[in-house]
Short mmCIF file of C-alpha atoms and ligand atoms in Angstrom, two decimals:
data_model
loop_
_atom_site.label_atom_id
_atom_site.label_comp_id
_atom_site.label_asym_id
_atom_site.label_seq_id
_atom_site.Cartn_x
_atom_site.Cartn_y
_atom_site.Cartn_z
CA MET A 1 23.99 17.89 26.26
CA THR A 2 20.15 16.74 26.18
CA TYR A 3 19.29 13.69 24.31
CA ILE A 4 17.15 14.83 21.02
CA GLU A 5 14.72 11.97 19.76
CA PRO A 6 15.01 11.51 16.51
CA ALA A 7 12.19 13.00 14.79
CA PRO A 8 9.60 10.05 13.02
CA ILE A 9 9.97 10.00 9.74
CA LYS A 10 7.01 11.43 7.87
CA ASP A 11 7.17 10.36 4.53
CA LYS A 12 7.38 7.03 4.97
CA GLU A 13 3.81 5.77 3.75
CA ASN A 14 2.35 3.41 6.45
CA PRO A 15 1.17 0.23 5.00
CA LEU A 16 -1.27 0.08 8.13
CA GLU A 17 -3.12 2.80 7.62
CA SER A 18 -3.01 2.42 4.00
CA MET A 19 -4.99 -0.78 5.19
CA MET A 20 -7.41 1.29 7.53
CA SER A 21 -8.66 4.05 5.06
CA ARG A 22 -9.37 1.32 2.24
CA PHE A 23 -11.25 -0.37 5.46
CA ASP A 24 -13.27 2.75 5.91
CA LYS A 25 -14.06 3.40 2.50
CA ALA A 26 -15.38 -0.81 1.66
CA ALA A 27 -17.76 0.13 4.99
CA GLU A 28 -18.65 3.29 3.80
CA LEU A 29 -19.98 1.84 0.31
CA LEU A 30 -21.95 -0.80 2.13
CA GLY A 31 -23.47 1.58 4.04
CA ILE A 32 -22.69 -0.15 7.20
CA SER A 33 -24.21 1.17 10.60
CA ASP A 34 -21.82 3.75 13.05
CA GLU A 35 -22.71 1.25 15.59
CA MET A 36 -21.28 -2.28 13.35
CA TYR A 37 -18.41 -0.18 12.48
CA HIS A 38 -17.20 0.22 15.91
CA ILE A 39 -17.98 -3.10 17.16
CA LEU A 40 -15.81 -4.59 13.32
CA LYS A 41 -12.99 -1.59 14.27
CA MET A 42 -12.20 -3.05 18.34
CA PRO A 43 -10.20 -5.41 19.03
CA ARG A 44 -11.59 -8.09 21.10
CA LYS A 45 -8.78 -9.08 23.46
CA GLN A 46 -5.64 -7.30 23.86
CA VAL A 47 -3.26 -8.67 26.03
CA VAL A 48 0.34 -7.44 26.89
CA VAL A 49 2.88 -9.40 28.90
CA GLY A 50 6.53 -9.00 30.90
CA LEU A 51 8.68 -11.79 30.06
CA PRO A 52 11.69 -12.36 32.57
CA VAL A 53 14.19 -14.85 31.02
CA THR A 54 17.58 -15.49 31.67
CA MET A 55 20.27 -14.78 28.99
CA ASP A 56 22.91 -16.70 28.42
CA ASN A 57 25.36 -14.51 30.66
CA GLY A 58 23.05 -15.56 33.49
CA GLN A 59 21.50 -12.18 33.61
CA ILE A 60 17.74 -11.91 33.13
CA LYS A 61 15.98 -10.08 30.91
CA VAL A 62 12.77 -8.73 30.03
CA PHE A 63 11.12 -8.49 27.13
CA GLU A 64 7.63 -7.29 26.49
CA GLY A 65 5.04 -9.56 24.72
CA TYR A 66 2.34 -9.00 22.81
CA ARG A 67 -0.89 -10.77 21.81
CA VAL A 68 -4.57 -8.67 19.90
CA ILE A 69 -7.77 -10.98 19.32
CA HIS A 70 -9.14 -8.67 16.70
CA SER A 71 -12.18 -11.10 16.44
CA THR A 72 -13.75 -14.20 16.79
CA ILE A 73 -16.79 -13.62 15.21
CA LEU A 74 -16.10 -16.18 11.98
CA GLY A 75 -14.67 -18.52 14.07
CA PRO A 76 -11.80 -19.23 16.90
CA SER A 77 -8.73 -16.05 15.99
CA LYS A 78 -5.76 -16.58 13.97
CA GLY A 79 -2.44 -15.73 13.59
CA GLY A 80 0.84 -15.34 13.50
CA ILE A 81 3.84 -14.77 15.85
CA ARG A 82 6.89 -11.98 15.17
CA PHE A 83 10.00 -11.40 16.60
CA ASP A 84 11.44 -8.08 15.94
CA MET A 85 13.00 -5.12 17.67
CA GLY A 86 10.17 -2.90 15.72
CA VAL A 87 6.85 -5.39 17.63
CA ASN A 88 4.24 -2.32 19.53
CA ILE A 89 0.37 -2.86 20.11
CA ASP A 90 -0.24 -0.78 17.42
CA GLU A 91 1.48 -2.24 14.91
CA ILE A 92 -0.38 -5.83 16.45
CA ARG A 93 -3.37 -4.28 16.82
CA ALA A 94 -3.39 -3.29 13.00
CA LEU A 95 -1.91 -6.95 11.55
CA ALA A 96 -4.95 -8.61 14.13
CA ALA A 97 -7.26 -6.74 11.90
CA TRP A 98 -5.99 -7.69 8.46
CA MET A 99 -6.21 -11.16 9.22
CA THR A 100 -9.70 -11.05 10.24
CA TRP A 101 -10.27 -9.54 6.72
CA LYS A 102 -7.82 -12.35 5.08
CA CYS A 103 -9.59 -14.94 6.67
CA ALA A 104 -13.06 -13.70 5.86
CA VAL A 105 -12.18 -13.25 1.99
CA VAL A 106 -11.05 -16.72 1.61
CA ASP A 107 -14.29 -17.60 3.52
CA ILE A 108 -12.30 -19.91 6.02
CA PRO A 109 -13.99 -20.01 9.61
CA TYR A 110 -11.47 -18.06 11.44
CA GLY A 111 -11.54 -14.68 13.22
CA GLY A 112 -7.94 -12.50 13.43
CA ALA A 113 -5.23 -12.14 15.93
CA LYS A 114 -1.32 -11.10 15.88
CA GLY A 115 1.44 -11.61 18.42
CA GLY A 116 4.94 -10.76 18.85
CA ILE A 117 7.45 -10.20 20.95
CA ALA A 118 9.98 -6.80 21.20
CA CYS A 119 13.07 -8.57 20.63
CA ASN A 120 15.88 -9.05 18.23
CA PRO A 121 16.77 -12.78 17.37
CA ARG A 122 19.20 -12.51 15.58
CA GLU A 123 21.52 -11.40 18.36
CA MET A 124 20.30 -13.86 20.26
CA SER A 125 21.27 -18.02 20.85
CA ALA A 126 18.55 -20.44 19.95
CA GLY A 127 18.74 -21.09 23.78
CA GLU A 128 17.73 -17.59 24.57
CA ILE A 129 14.83 -17.96 21.61
CA GLU A 130 13.77 -20.93 22.76
CA ARG A 131 13.42 -19.98 26.53
CA LEU A 132 11.52 -16.94 25.57
CA MET A 133 9.48 -18.73 23.77
CA ARG A 134 8.37 -21.13 25.65
CA ALA A 135 7.77 -17.89 28.52
CA TYR A 136 5.74 -16.81 26.32
CA THR A 137 3.67 -19.53 25.38
CA THR A 138 3.12 -19.76 29.75
CA ALA A 139 2.27 -16.47 29.70
CA MET A 140 -0.75 -17.23 26.76
CA LEU A 141 -1.71 -20.23 28.05
CA ASN A 142 -5.84 -18.80 28.49
CA VAL A 143 -4.96 -17.35 25.28
CA PHE A 144 -3.94 -19.92 22.86
CA GLY A 145 -5.82 -22.85 22.52
CA PRO A 146 -6.83 -25.15 19.48
CA ASP A 147 -10.56 -23.99 19.92
CA GLU A 148 -9.36 -20.38 20.71
CA ASP A 149 -6.45 -18.85 18.85
CA ILE A 150 -4.02 -20.63 16.87
CA PRO A 151 -0.47 -18.89 16.22
CA ALA A 152 1.66 -18.98 13.92
CA PRO A 153 4.79 -18.15 12.25
CA ASP A 154 5.67 -14.62 10.98
CA MET A 155 8.82 -12.39 10.57
CA GLY A 156 11.67 -13.74 12.91
CA THR A 157 9.96 -16.87 13.71
CA GLY A 158 9.71 -20.25 12.00
CA PRO A 159 8.56 -24.05 12.28
CA ARG A 160 11.60 -24.27 14.43
CA GLU A 161 9.71 -21.70 17.48
CA MET A 162 5.88 -23.10 16.75
CA ALA A 163 7.27 -26.77 17.44
CA TRP A 164 8.32 -25.07 20.75
CA LEU A 165 4.84 -23.28 21.03
CA MET A 166 3.39 -26.60 20.56
CA ASP A 167 5.59 -28.39 23.40
CA GLU A 168 5.11 -25.83 26.12
CA TYR A 169 1.51 -25.83 25.39
CA SER A 170 0.87 -29.76 25.56
CA LYS A 171 3.21 -30.07 28.45
CA ALA A 172 0.72 -27.78 30.21
CA LYS A 173 -2.11 -29.52 29.13
CA GLY A 174 -0.86 -33.34 29.83
CA MET A 175 -1.46 -34.35 25.98
CA THR A 176 -0.07 -34.06 22.66
CA VAL A 177 -2.02 -30.47 21.28
CA GLN A 178 -1.07 -30.14 17.71
CA GLY A 179 -4.02 -27.64 16.45
CA VAL A 180 -2.81 -25.65 18.96
CA VAL A 181 -0.23 -23.90 15.92
CA THR A 182 -0.09 -23.73 12.58
CA GLY A 183 3.18 -23.85 10.79
CA LYS A 184 4.76 -26.57 12.38
CA PRO A 185 7.37 -28.88 11.30
CA LEU A 186 6.35 -32.33 9.17
CA VAL A 187 6.97 -34.61 11.69
CA LEU A 188 5.18 -32.76 14.47
CA GLY A 189 1.99 -32.11 11.92
CA GLY A 190 2.63 -29.39 9.91
CA SER A 191 0.86 -29.79 6.34
CA LEU A 192 2.37 -30.46 2.85
CA GLY A 193 2.24 -28.26 0.14
CA ARG A 194 2.26 -25.46 3.29
CA THR A 195 5.58 -24.13 2.18
CA GLU A 196 5.01 -23.42 -1.54
CA ALA A 197 1.47 -22.70 -0.79
CA THR A 198 1.16 -18.89 -0.96
CA GLY A 199 3.58 -18.21 -4.44
CA ARG A 200 0.05 -20.97 -5.79
CA GLY A 201 -2.14 -18.54 -4.28
CA VAL A 202 -0.49 -16.13 -5.95
CA THR A 203 -0.34 -18.11 -9.65
CA VAL A 204 -4.11 -19.10 -9.10
CA SER A 205 -5.10 -15.75 -8.79
CA ALA A 206 -2.73 -14.70 -11.93
CA LEU A 207 -4.45 -17.07 -13.85
CA SER A 208 -8.11 -15.98 -12.83
CA ALA A 209 -6.95 -12.75 -13.42
CA MET A 210 -5.57 -13.25 -16.80
CA GLU A 211 -8.89 -14.89 -18.04
CA LYS A 212 -10.87 -11.82 -16.94
CA MET A 213 -8.46 -9.87 -19.21
CA ARG A 214 -8.57 -12.32 -21.94
CA ILE A 215 -4.93 -13.03 -21.83
CA ASN A 216 -3.21 -16.20 -22.96
CA PRO A 217 -0.81 -17.52 -20.12
CA TYR A 218 1.39 -18.80 -23.02
CA ARG A 219 1.93 -15.60 -24.67
CA ALA A 220 1.90 -13.22 -20.84
CA THR A 221 5.55 -11.90 -19.63
CA ALA A 222 5.57 -11.29 -16.00
CA ALA A 223 7.90 -9.22 -13.31
CA ILE A 224 8.43 -10.49 -10.20
CA GLN A 225 10.26 -8.73 -7.00
CA GLY A 226 11.65 -10.68 -4.13
CA PHE A 227 12.71 -14.30 -5.05
CA GLY A 228 11.91 -15.68 -1.17
CA ASN A 229 8.92 -17.95 -0.39
CA VAL A 230 6.53 -16.25 -1.80
CA GLY A 231 7.93 -14.84 -4.97
CA MET A 232 10.25 -17.75 -6.14
CA TYR A 233 7.46 -20.44 -5.90
CA ALA A 234 5.12 -17.72 -7.47
CA ALA A 235 7.61 -17.53 -10.22
CA ALA A 236 8.05 -21.32 -10.42
CA LEU A 237 4.49 -22.20 -10.92
CA LEU A 238 3.89 -19.22 -13.55
CA HIS A 239 6.66 -19.96 -15.57
CA GLU A 240 4.96 -23.99 -15.32
CA ARG A 241 1.72 -22.41 -16.56
CA GLY A 242 3.47 -20.90 -19.83
CA VAL A 243 3.94 -17.61 -18.83
CA SER A 244 7.49 -15.80 -19.39
CA VAL A 245 8.76 -14.99 -16.77
CA GLN A 246 11.33 -12.44 -18.05
CA ALA A 247 12.43 -10.18 -14.47
CA ILE A 248 12.71 -11.71 -11.12
CA SER A 249 14.76 -9.31 -8.23
CA ASP A 250 15.91 -10.23 -4.29
CA ILE A 251 17.43 -7.63 -2.36
CA SER A 252 20.65 -7.85 -4.70
CA GLY A 253 19.13 -6.26 -7.29
CA GLY A 254 16.75 -7.50 -10.06
CA TYR A 255 17.46 -9.57 -12.94
CA TYR A 256 16.14 -9.23 -16.19
CA ASN A 257 15.70 -11.86 -19.46
CA SER A 258 13.18 -10.57 -22.64
CA ASN A 259 13.75 -13.98 -23.67
CA GLY A 260 12.12 -15.19 -20.37
CA ILE A 261 14.64 -16.39 -16.98
CA ASP A 262 15.25 -19.93 -16.33
CA ILE A 263 13.20 -20.28 -13.37
CA GLU A 264 14.22 -23.64 -12.35
CA ALA A 265 18.24 -22.78 -12.74
CA ALA A 266 18.08 -19.32 -10.96
CA MET A 267 16.15 -21.49 -8.03
CA ALA A 268 19.01 -23.65 -8.09
CA TYR A 269 20.99 -21.07 -8.20
CA ARG A 270 19.94 -19.37 -5.30
CA ASN A 271 19.72 -22.01 -3.22
CA ALA A 272 23.06 -22.92 -3.49
CA ASN A 273 24.18 -19.25 -3.02
CA GLY A 274 22.41 -18.77 0.69
CA GLY A 275 19.25 -17.54 -0.89
CA MET A 276 20.68 -14.90 -2.99
CA LEU A 277 20.71 -14.00 -6.75
CA GLU A 278 23.10 -12.19 -6.16
CA GLY A 279 25.66 -13.17 -9.20
CA TYR A 280 23.41 -14.79 -11.01
CA THR A 281 23.97 -14.71 -14.62
CA GLY A 282 21.33 -15.64 -16.74
CA ALA A 283 19.88 -12.44 -17.41
CA GLU A 284 20.94 -8.88 -17.25
CA LYS A 285 20.94 -6.91 -13.67
CA ILE A 286 18.70 -3.97 -13.22
CA THR A 287 17.37 -2.12 -10.09
CA ASN A 288 14.08 -3.32 -8.60
CA GLU A 289 12.72 -0.08 -9.17
CA GLU A 290 13.15 -0.37 -12.94
CA LEU A 291 11.71 -4.18 -12.62
CA LEU A 292 8.53 -2.25 -11.43
CA SER A 293 8.06 -0.72 -14.46
CA LEU A 294 8.73 -3.03 -16.69
CA PRO A 295 6.70 -3.41 -19.91
CA VAL A 296 4.68 -6.50 -18.81
CA ASP A 297 1.52 -8.42 -18.02
CA VAL A 298 1.87 -9.37 -14.89
CA LEU A 299 3.96 -7.69 -11.96
CA VAL A 300 4.01 -9.07 -8.82
CA PRO A 301 5.26 -7.42 -5.97
CA ALA A 302 6.12 -10.82 -3.45
CA ALA A 303 9.24 -8.96 -1.46
CA LYS A 304 7.95 -5.70 1.15
CA GLU A 305 5.38 -3.11 1.85
CA ASP A 306 5.06 0.29 0.31
CA VAL A 307 7.31 -0.65 -3.53
CA ILE A 308 5.10 1.27 -5.24
CA THR A 309 3.64 4.75 -4.46
CA HIS A 310 2.27 7.76 -6.25
CA GLU A 311 6.06 8.55 -6.56
CA ASN A 312 6.12 5.58 -9.00
CA ALA A 313 2.62 4.16 -10.03
CA ALA A 314 2.44 6.49 -13.11
CA ASP A 315 5.52 4.51 -14.69
CA ILE A 316 4.22 0.83 -13.87
CA GLN A 317 3.53 -0.70 -17.39
CA ALA A 318 1.98 -3.80 -15.90
CA LYS A 319 -1.87 -4.56 -17.37
CA MET A 320 -2.24 -6.18 -13.57
CA ILE A 321 -0.90 -6.22 -10.07
CA VAL A 322 -0.68 -9.34 -7.93
CA GLU A 323 0.26 -8.56 -4.42
CA GLY A 324 2.36 -11.49 -2.95
CA ALA A 325 3.34 -9.19 -0.24
CA ASN A 326 1.54 -7.19 1.91
CA GLY A 327 1.08 -3.80 2.07
CA PRO A 328 2.94 -3.23 -1.96
CA THR A 329 1.03 -0.53 -2.87
CA SER A 330 0.39 2.37 -0.26
CA ALA A 331 -3.25 4.15 -0.26
CA SER A 332 -1.74 7.11 -2.31
CA ALA A 333 -0.99 5.40 -5.43
CA ASP A 334 -4.92 4.01 -5.62
CA ALA A 335 -6.21 6.36 -7.78
CA ILE A 336 -2.86 6.32 -10.10
CA ILE A 337 -3.26 2.45 -10.95
CA ASN A 338 -7.06 2.99 -11.16
CA ASN A 339 -6.78 5.76 -13.36
CA LYS A 340 -4.71 3.49 -15.92
CA GLY A 341 -6.88 0.50 -16.07
CA ILE A 342 -4.33 -1.38 -14.16
CA MET A 343 -6.46 -4.43 -12.77
CA VAL A 344 -4.76 -5.06 -8.69
CA VAL A 345 -5.89 -8.13 -6.70
CA PRO A 346 -5.53 -7.42 -3.84
CA ASP A 347 -2.88 -8.74 -1.08
CA ILE A 348 -6.28 -10.06 1.53
CA LEU A 349 -7.02 -11.86 -1.62
CA ALA A 350 -3.65 -12.43 -3.62
CA ASN A 351 -1.65 -14.36 -0.61
CA ALA A 352 -4.25 -15.87 1.17
CA GLY A 353 -3.40 -19.11 0.16
CA GLY A 354 -0.85 -19.34 3.13
CA VAL A 355 -3.48 -18.94 5.65
CA THR A 356 -5.71 -21.65 4.01
CA VAL A 357 -3.05 -24.45 4.34
CA SER A 358 -2.05 -23.59 7.80
CA TYR A 359 -6.15 -23.83 7.90
CA PHE A 360 -5.92 -27.35 6.32
CA GLU A 361 -2.83 -27.82 8.80
CA TRP A 362 -5.55 -27.29 11.63
CA VAL A 363 -8.20 -29.15 9.96
CA GLN A 364 -5.72 -32.26 9.82
CA ASN A 365 -4.44 -32.25 13.41
CA ARG A 366 -7.85 -32.34 14.60
CA ILE A 367 -9.05 -35.40 12.40
CA GLY A 368 -5.57 -36.91 12.91
CA TYR A 369 -5.22 -37.75 9.73
CA LYS A 370 -2.70 -36.40 7.30
CA TRP A 371 -3.73 -35.61 3.57
CA ASN A 372 -1.42 -36.33 0.33
CA LEU A 373 -0.34 -33.12 -1.66
CA GLU A 374 -2.75 -33.68 -4.63
CA ARG A 375 -4.98 -32.87 -2.44
CA ILE A 376 -4.12 -30.57 -0.80
CA ASN A 377 -3.30 -28.97 -3.90
CA ARG A 378 -6.77 -28.77 -5.26
CA ARG A 379 -8.46 -28.22 -2.35
CA SER A 380 -5.95 -24.78 -1.76
CA ASP A 381 -6.63 -23.74 -5.44
CA ARG A 382 -10.54 -24.61 -5.20
CA ILE A 383 -10.83 -21.80 -2.57
CA MET A 384 -8.18 -19.63 -4.15
CA LYS A 385 -10.54 -19.64 -6.97
CA ASP A 386 -14.28 -19.46 -5.38
CA ALA A 387 -12.60 -16.42 -4.02
CA PHE A 388 -11.19 -14.81 -6.74
CA GLU A 389 -14.77 -15.65 -8.35
CA ASN A 390 -16.75 -13.88 -5.61
CA VAL A 391 -14.87 -10.96 -5.07
CA TYR A 392 -14.97 -9.90 -8.77
CA ALA A 393 -18.59 -10.68 -8.90
CA THR A 394 -18.90 -8.29 -6.11
CA SER A 395 -16.00 -5.35 -7.69
CA GLN A 396 -18.67 -5.89 -10.57
CA LYS A 397 -21.91 -5.38 -8.36
CA TYR A 398 -20.46 -2.21 -6.64
CA LYS A 399 -18.84 -1.04 -9.88
CA VAL A 400 -15.73 -0.80 -7.46
CA ASN A 401 -11.60 -1.92 -8.13
CA MET A 402 -10.65 -5.62 -6.45
CA ARG A 403 -9.38 -4.16 -3.48
CA LEU A 404 -11.99 -2.19 -2.23
CA ALA A 405 -14.38 -5.41 -3.40
CA ALA A 406 -12.35 -7.70 -0.85
CA TYR A 407 -12.74 -5.49 2.13
CA ILE A 408 -16.81 -5.46 0.93
CA VAL A 409 -16.73 -8.98 1.34
CA ALA A 410 -14.46 -8.99 4.04
CA ILE A 411 -17.11 -6.89 5.97
CA ASP A 412 -20.25 -8.06 4.72
CA LYS A 413 -19.03 -11.36 5.80
CA VAL A 414 -18.33 -10.29 9.49
CA ALA A 415 -21.36 -8.07 9.59
CA SER A 416 -23.84 -11.07 8.57
CA THR A 417 -22.76 -13.49 11.16
CA TYR A 418 -22.05 -11.33 13.81
CA LYS A 419 -25.90 -10.17 13.25
CA PHE A 420 -26.91 -14.19 13.25
CA ARG A 421 -24.59 -14.17 16.33
CA GLY A 422 -26.23 -11.40 17.96
CA GLY A 423 -24.50 -8.84 21.00
CA TYR A 424 -25.30 -8.44 24.39
P1 NAD B 501 11.26 -14.20 2.41
O1 NAD B 501 12.02 -13.37 3.46
O2 NAD B 501 11.17 -15.31 2.02
O3 NAD B 501 11.45 -13.75 0.86
C1 NAD B 501 11.80 -12.09 0.96
C2 NAD B 501 12.43 -11.66 -0.52
O4 NAD B 501 12.10 -10.81 -0.86
C3 NAD B 501 13.65 -12.26 -0.50
O5 NAD B 501 14.01 -12.73 -1.84
C4 NAD B 501 14.34 -10.87 -0.40
O6 NAD B 501 15.77 -10.90 -0.51
C5 NAD B 501 13.31 -9.80 -0.80
N1 NAD B 501 13.84 -8.56 -1.25
C6 NAD B 501 13.98 -7.70 0.49
N2 NAD B 501 14.00 -6.36 0.48
C7 NAD B 501 13.88 -6.22 -0.54
C8 NAD B 501 13.89 -5.50 -1.29
N3 NAD B 501 14.11 -3.96 -0.79
N4 NAD B 501 13.66 -5.34 -2.75
C9 NAD B 501 13.88 -6.68 -3.48
N5 NAD B 501 13.20 -7.33 -2.55
C10 NAD B 501 13.54 -7.56 -1.33
O7 NAD B 501 9.52 -13.07 2.70
P2 NAD B 501 8.06 -14.45 2.15
O8 NAD B 501 7.91 -15.13 3.52
O9 NAD B 501 8.41 -14.62 0.27
O10 NAD B 501 7.42 -12.88 2.16
C11 NAD B 501 7.40 -11.72 1.03
C12 NAD B 501 6.13 -10.97 1.83
O11 NAD B 501 5.01 -12.10 1.39
C13 NAD B 501 6.46 -10.06 2.69
O12 NAD B 501 5.58 -8.66 2.90
C14 NAD B 501 5.07 -11.74 3.39
O13 NAD B 501 4.86 -10.48 4.70
C15 NAD B 501 4.28 -11.83 2.54
N6 NAD B 501 3.27 -12.37 3.00
C16 NAD B 501 4.41 -13.73 3.18
C17 NAD B 501 3.22 -15.79 3.39
C18 NAD B 501 4.80 -16.35 3.55
O14 NAD B 501 3.46 -17.31 3.66
N7 NAD B 501 5.48 -16.69 3.12
C19 NAD B 501 2.02 -15.50 3.36
C20 NAD B 501 1.45 -13.86 3.19
C21 NAD B 501 2.09 -12.98 3.03
#
């Protein structure tokens, strides 16, 4: 019998295509030349490596690893490394471009990059993952560097893998080079505040949007999808600022309480329950889909991509959507959400608090000094607030929504920097 390759799933919307369609629209609105359009679209460097690694059973398995540097126009490139079976060069290429726009929106001096290895870390031992990470680092010795390209964790990787990367790179250079990677454990030069940074930036974005819409946080309500690194801290900080968080959720479903959820209790429950809200009794059980259409002021999708599409966008009742996740809204939903007058603080702005504090980690490594949490929070809040105001002013100037305005800010910044630097 002949094997038939399963057909691609056509009805699944693609967050990366959504991103590129918005990039195209913003480039058109800015009126950038055809030449510049191609300069901005084409990655600067694309590296594919084969990584032979001895597995625990003594056999050698060869993995494929990638690193794509989309742009170095604003500075050394920055972007995470993902370990996932679905990793492929097209995905890495698009994610690298995404990083370029994100860094440009918050005005930090980085270009964009992304890396990855097609592997399943859940099926590998710690020793196998370590050997793979070290092999990948060695293969990328001429790509990575504190002045060239600075990786960070992404899906399937964390501080442990970044520590191995730093160690392997340092050994090859014959000295400790902390600034080659961010997202390291605190003792190896990681930064205070990094864990909460993305949720904190989401909160600054939400409060700034409330100010523009004249919504008093003490009378506002919110629903937050996802109770992981981003969603949990966004919930805690919004709650701290007076917002009544009426609904939270995770993969186990949604939890709703019209009087506001006791976020501290929910966090304590989750942390004692293997990171899951399953069984949490301080609220009524709802579905993740129902959470999205609650009549709240602020909706924060902070779980995964493509949760708001043309199929459910009409049901959304929130006054604003603050995108904690990457690509939670598909391009097909944009027009529907626009027509409903919902303000969207887009992912490349709202969740840039994480890369901002990663930048601080790199700065601290380079000056050989550790900042305290108060300084980090104050500086990252200022960067997020300034970026919000800049995007808002651009949206008023071009009479476009906040998402297009963010792309306009980013593309304009990279294009005008390129003009100053010049080409060949
Ligand atoms: P995480 O793994 O810590 O948490 C994800 C949360 O979403 C968990 O509570 C999980 O149970 C929940 N979840 C997963 N699938 C779900 C589903 N189908 N429905 C509802 N909930 C679901 O991840 P994170 O670091 O919080 O990242 C969340 C999103 O934010 C991702 O899109 C990520 O790319 C993006 N992001 C994260 C950071 C960061 O610094 N962590 C920075 C920028 C963007």
